[in-house]
Structures are given as structure tokens and as C-alpha cells.
Short mmCIF file of C-alpha atoms in Angstrom, two decimals:
data_model
loop_
_atom_site.label_atom_id
_atom_site.label_comp_id
_atom_site.label_asym_id
_atom_site.label_seq_id
_atom_site.Cartn_x
_atom_site.Cartn_y
_atom_site.Cartn_z
CA UNK D 1102 -28.07 37.00 7.40
CA UNK D 1103 -24.69 36.28 8.55
CA UNK D 1104 -22.87 37.07 5.98
CA UNK D 1105 -20.80 35.44 3.40
CA UNK D 1106 -17.30 36.21 1.74
CA UNK D 1107 -18.21 37.44 -2.47
CA UNK D 1108 -17.73 35.85 -4.22
CA UNK D 1109 -21.72 34.69 -4.29
CA UNK D 1110 -24.75 33.91 -6.24
CA UNK D 1111 -27.63 36.67 -5.49
CA UNK D 1112 -31.20 36.20 -7.02
CA UNK D 1113 -32.84 39.44 -6.63
CA UNK D 1114 -36.57 38.77 -6.73
CA UNK D 1115 -38.84 42.14 -7.75
CA UNK D 1116 -42.26 41.69 -7.71
CA UNK D 1117 -46.61 43.63 -7.30
CA UNK D 1118 -48.66 41.16 -5.93
CA UNK D 1119 -52.18 40.59 -7.34
CA UNK D 1120 -54.64 41.98 -4.63
CA UNK D 1121 -55.80 36.91 -4.26
CA UNK D 1122 -54.83 36.01 -0.33
CA UNK D 1123 -55.65 32.38 -0.81
CA UNK D 1124 -52.41 30.62 0.77
CA UNK D 1125 -49.70 33.54 -0.58
CA UNK D 1126 -48.58 34.01 3.61
CA UNK D 1127 -49.01 30.68 3.94
CA UNK D 1128 -46.18 29.69 0.51
CA UNK D 1129 -44.31 32.96 1.19
CA UNK D 1130 -43.59 30.85 4.28
CA UNK D 1131 -42.64 27.41 3.64
CA UNK D 1132 -40.96 28.72 0.92
CA UNK D 1133 -38.23 30.38 2.97
CA UNK D 1134 -37.77 27.13 5.26
CA UNK D 1135 -37.84 24.87 2.17
CA UNK D 1136 -34.83 27.28 0.90
CA UNK D 1137 -33.27 26.85 3.77
CA UNK D 1138 -32.90 22.79 3.37
CA UNK D 1139 -31.32 22.89 0.36
CA UNK D 1140 -27.62 22.85 -0.76
CA UNK D 1141 -25.62 25.87 -0.57
CA UNK D 1142 -27.90 28.63 1.26
CA UNK D 1143 -26.85 30.96 2.15
CA UNK D 1144 -29.91 33.21 3.26
CA UNK D 1145 -32.46 35.37 2.12
CA UNK D 1146 -34.64 39.20 2.57
CA UNK D 1147 -37.52 39.87 2.47
CA UNK D 1148 -39.86 43.78 1.91
CA UNK D 1149 -43.06 44.09 0.36
CA UNK D 1150 -44.39 48.15 1.20
CA UNK D 1151 -47.79 48.85 1.51
CA UNK D 1152 -48.30 49.97 -2.61
CA UNK D 1153 -47.47 45.68 -2.96
CA UNK D 1154 -44.21 46.27 -4.67
CA UNK D 1155 -41.90 44.24 -3.30
CA UNK D 1156 -38.23 42.60 -3.37
CA UNK D 1157 -36.88 38.98 -2.15
CA UNK D 1158 -33.00 38.26 -2.49
CA UNK D 1159 -32.57 35.47 -1.77
CA UNK D 1160 -28.39 34.26 -1.11
CA UNK D 1161 -26.33 30.87 -2.80
CA UNK D 1162 -22.78 29.58 -2.90
CA UNK D 1163 -23.78 29.30 -6.98
CA UNK D 1164 -24.97 30.01 -9.62
CA UNK D 1165 -26.43 25.98 -9.69
CA UNK D 1166 -26.89 26.15 -6.08
CA UNK D 1167 -29.77 28.81 -7.51
CA UNK D 1168 -30.23 26.66 -10.59
CA UNK D 1169 -31.19 22.85 -8.67
CA UNK D 1170 -33.30 25.72 -6.69
CA UNK D 1171 -35.56 26.93 -8.85
CA UNK D 1172 -36.11 23.69 -10.26
CA UNK D 1173 -37.44 21.79 -6.68
CA UNK D 1174 -40.59 20.22 -7.28
CA UNK D 1175 -42.26 21.70 -4.32
CA UNK D 1176 -40.90 25.40 -5.74
CA UNK D 1177 -41.49 24.77 -8.95
CA UNK D 1178 -45.83 24.69 -7.45
CA UNK D 1179 -44.92 28.22 -5.85
CA UNK D 1180 -43.77 29.85 -8.68
CA UNK D 1181 -46.82 28.53 -11.15
CA UNK D 1182 -49.42 29.55 -8.42
CA UNK D 1183 -47.54 33.07 -8.65
CA UNK D 1184 -47.15 33.66 -12.06
CA UNK D 1185 -51.55 32.08 -12.22
CA UNK D 1186 -52.79 33.78 -8.85
CA UNK D 1187 -50.53 35.59 -6.24
CA UNK D 1188 -47.99 38.06 -8.80
CA UNK D 1189 -49.27 41.59 -11.42
CA UNK D 1190 -45.79 41.38 -12.55
CA UNK D 1191 -42.02 40.14 -11.45
CA UNK D 1192 -38.78 39.95 -13.14
CA UNK D 1193 -35.72 37.19 -11.61
CA UNK D 1194 -32.69 38.57 -11.71
CA UNK D 1195 -28.81 36.53 -11.08
CA UNK D 1196 -26.46 38.41 -9.84
CA UNK D 1197 -22.72 37.23 -8.22
CA UNK D 1198 -22.35 39.10 -5.26
CA UNK D 1199 -18.40 40.96 -6.21
CA UNK D 1200 -18.42 42.32 -2.62
CA UNK D 1201 -19.62 44.07 0.21
CA UNK D 1202 -19.09 46.55 3.86
CA UNK D 1203 -21.61 47.21 5.88
CA UNK D 1204 -21.77 46.75 9.80
CA UNK D 1205 -24.89 44.19 8.66
CA UNK D 1206 -28.64 43.57 9.83
CA UNK D 1207 -28.82 43.75 13.91
CA UNK T 876 -37.37 49.69 -14.46
CA UNK T 877 -37.83 48.78 -18.51
CA UNK T 878 -35.10 45.99 -17.74
CA UNK T 879 -31.03 46.92 -19.72
CA UNK T 880 -29.62 43.26 -21.54
CA UNK T 881 -27.31 41.67 -18.56
CA UNK T 882 -24.25 42.77 -17.74
CA UNK T 883 -24.75 44.92 -15.36
CA UNK T 884 -24.79 46.51 -12.00
CA UNK T 885 -26.93 45.89 -9.08
CA UNK T 886 -26.42 47.64 -6.24
CA UNK T 887 -28.35 45.54 -2.95
CA UNK T 888 -29.06 47.80 -0.08
CA UNK T 889 -30.09 46.00 2.83
CA UNK T 890 -31.21 48.33 6.02
CA UNK T 891 -33.58 47.96 9.59
CA UNK T 892 -35.03 51.98 10.25
CA UNK T 893 -34.80 52.50 13.84
CA UNK T 894 -37.40 55.47 14.40
CA UNK T 895 -36.11 57.85 13.70
CA UNK T 896 -37.78 59.52 11.00
CA UNK T 897 -36.85 63.77 10.39
CA UNK T 898 -36.21 64.10 7.00
CA UNK T 899 -36.24 60.18 6.02
CA UNK T 900 -38.71 60.50 3.40
CA UNK T 901 -37.89 63.65 1.58
CA UNK T 902 -33.85 62.92 1.37
CA UNK T 903 -35.31 58.67 0.12
CA UNK T 904 -37.22 60.48 -2.89
CA UNK T 905 -34.28 63.27 -2.96
CA UNK T 906 -31.85 59.91 -3.85
CA UNK T 907 -34.24 58.58 -6.07
CA UNK T 908 -34.42 62.02 -8.16
CA UNK T 909 -30.27 62.38 -7.81
CA UNK T 910 -29.61 59.29 -8.67
CA UNK T 911 -31.13 59.42 -12.28
CA UNK T 912 -29.20 61.96 -12.62
CA UNK T 913 -26.02 60.07 -12.82
CA UNK T 914 -24.65 58.57 -15.81
CA UNK T 915 -25.18 54.78 -15.98
CA UNK T 916 -28.30 54.91 -14.25
CA UNK T 917 -30.54 52.64 -15.24
CA UNK T 918 -33.70 51.72 -12.84
CA UNK T 919 -34.17 51.99 -8.75
CA UNK T 920 -37.02 49.09 -7.07
CA UNK T 921 -37.87 50.17 -3.34
CA UNK T 922 -39.83 47.83 -0.31
CA UNK T 923 -39.69 48.03 3.04
CA UNK T 924 -41.88 45.83 5.25
CA UNK T 925 -44.00 46.94 9.00
CA UNK T 926 -41.19 45.66 10.53
CA UNK T 927 -38.63 48.16 8.88
CA UNK T 928 -36.60 46.42 6.82
CA UNK T 929 -35.89 46.65 3.82
CA UNK T 930 -34.41 46.50 -0.14
CA UNK T 931 -33.35 48.48 -1.90
CA UNK T 932 -31.48 47.52 -5.01
CA UNK T 933 -29.88 50.71 -7.17
CA UNK T 934 -28.89 48.97 -11.50
CA UNK T 935 -25.94 50.54 -13.32
CA UNK T 936 -24.26 50.08 -16.55
CA UNK T 937 -21.08 48.95 -14.90
CA UNK T 938 -19.82 48.85 -11.51
CA UNK T 939 -17.79 52.40 -11.73
CA UNK T 940 -20.71 54.48 -12.43
CA UNK T 941 -22.47 52.23 -9.24
CA UNK T 942 -18.79 54.10 -7.16
CA UNK T 943 -19.02 57.26 -8.64
CA UNK T 944 -22.84 57.83 -7.81
CA UNK T 945 -21.52 56.20 -4.23
CA UNK T 946 -19.47 59.53 -4.06
CA UNK T 947 -21.80 62.59 -5.18
CA UNK T 948 -21.11 64.72 -2.23
CA UNK T 949 -24.88 65.10 -1.61
CA UNK T 950 -25.30 61.81 -1.59
CA UNK T 951 -22.58 60.76 0.91
CA UNK T 952 -24.34 63.70 3.45
CA UNK T 953 -27.48 61.42 3.63
CA UNK T 954 -24.99 58.58 3.63
CA UNK T 955 -23.45 60.27 6.85
CA UNK T 956 -27.13 61.32 8.54
CA UNK T 957 -28.03 57.31 6.99
CA UNK T 958 -25.97 56.16 9.38
CA UNK T 959 -25.85 58.53 12.35
CA UNK T 960 -29.45 58.59 12.60
CA UNK T 961 -32.24 56.72 10.38
CA UNK T 962 -30.63 52.92 9.85
CA UNK T 963 -30.14 50.96 12.97
CA UNK T 964 -28.01 47.93 10.55
CA UNK T 965 -26.97 47.56 6.88
CA UNK T 966 -25.24 46.44 3.94
CA UNK T 967 -24.56 47.58 1.07
CA UNK T 968 -23.97 44.71 -1.68
CA UNK T 969 -21.71 45.62 -5.24
CA UNK T 970 -22.86 42.65 -7.87
CA UNK T 971 -23.14 42.29 -11.51
CA UNK T 972 -26.17 40.49 -13.37
CA UNK T 973 -25.47 38.11 -16.02
CA UNK T 974 -29.11 36.14 -16.39
CA UNK T 975 -32.79 37.38 -16.15
CA UNK T 976 -36.41 36.88 -16.85
CA UNK T 977 -39.84 37.51 -16.58
CA UNK T 978 -42.56 39.97 -17.69
CA UNK T 979 -41.58 42.51 -15.44
CA UNK T 980 -43.42 44.22 -13.47
CA UNK T 981 -46.21 45.74 -15.21
#
């Protein structure tokens, strides 16, 4: 993503997948699409390895914007399915990005 | 990782790999080992998908601990090789984790 000027909010979502697949990829794609429509959305980055462990970091203008995204109805439904079916474990960390450097991702 | 009590520091490293492989996996493993020996190290999580995009988040007791790790000699050498050979693009974000929730990664 094009990087904004700090400070801004990062939500670090760490997870390990179960082997249940029904609807996962479609929901993940839809959540990216839906997040991008929310106020204060700055970007999202995601990676998952062959071992089922994944990291998704979404970036927001403020902690209030990130909190509002958590409460979007369609997202709440996805979170419940995630907990029930798709994730063997997860952790969510809300952080303030203070500074950054690098050439960016081409 | 066993999650510490916030606030603590997260270093979010986003990268896209080149197709150059020589020594990459060995160096990545060695950096995890070396990081774990540093003062203030709390843990590290990493994932890379088949598209070459990866996220590594290392967690530190303080921003000063994270800064000291950046300056460890063997790590500086690895960073230079990374820039020259292994990464087509990257971004580093230093953030303060303010709060977190979840059952953790089993």
C-alpha cells in the first residue's frame, strides 16, 4: 500500500487455520473489499504460509476507525464463522505505528 | 508466542521476495535464533504466501530494544544482503501495541 504519515493504527491479526475450507476464501476476499469501503481505511496486507499460520495487518487512520470496522455487521458475522470454523487459534493486537522506513512494496 | 502485557513494541516487516534463493532460508532461521538472544525480545511471527509477499512481526519490550536489534552486527549484514538480493521491496513499521485480545495461537 501507499504508506500514510504516522501516527496511524495497525491491527495485527495472527491466526492459524483449521482445515475447514467452506467459504473461507470468498469471505476473506469480501472482508478486504468491505474494509476498503470503511471510513479511515488505509490499507491491508496479508500472508499465509503452507503451515496454516497467517498474518493480516490492516491500517487505519485512527483507533476509532479500527474499532468501528470491528463492529460492521457483515464483519461480525464473518468473525463468528472464523471463530467457529476457520481458525484453530488467533490473536488481535491494536497498535499505533509511530514511524516507518523502506522503499515500499513495488 | 505467549503474549506479554501491553504496551510493548511491534516491528512490522512487510516484504516481497525476489526469486534469488542463495542462503535466504538459512539466514532467516539464523535471524530468528539471534533475535531471540537479544534483550527485550518477546517473540516473532512470520508468514509468506505463494505470491512471495510476506509479513514478519517481531515483538519487543521497548522501542529501544527493537532499535538495538536493528544495529546488531550480524543482523546488519543480513539486512544488506536482503536489500541487495532477497527483497524486491520492503517496508518497516515500528508500532506500540496498546491492547490485544484473543485465545492465542494454539
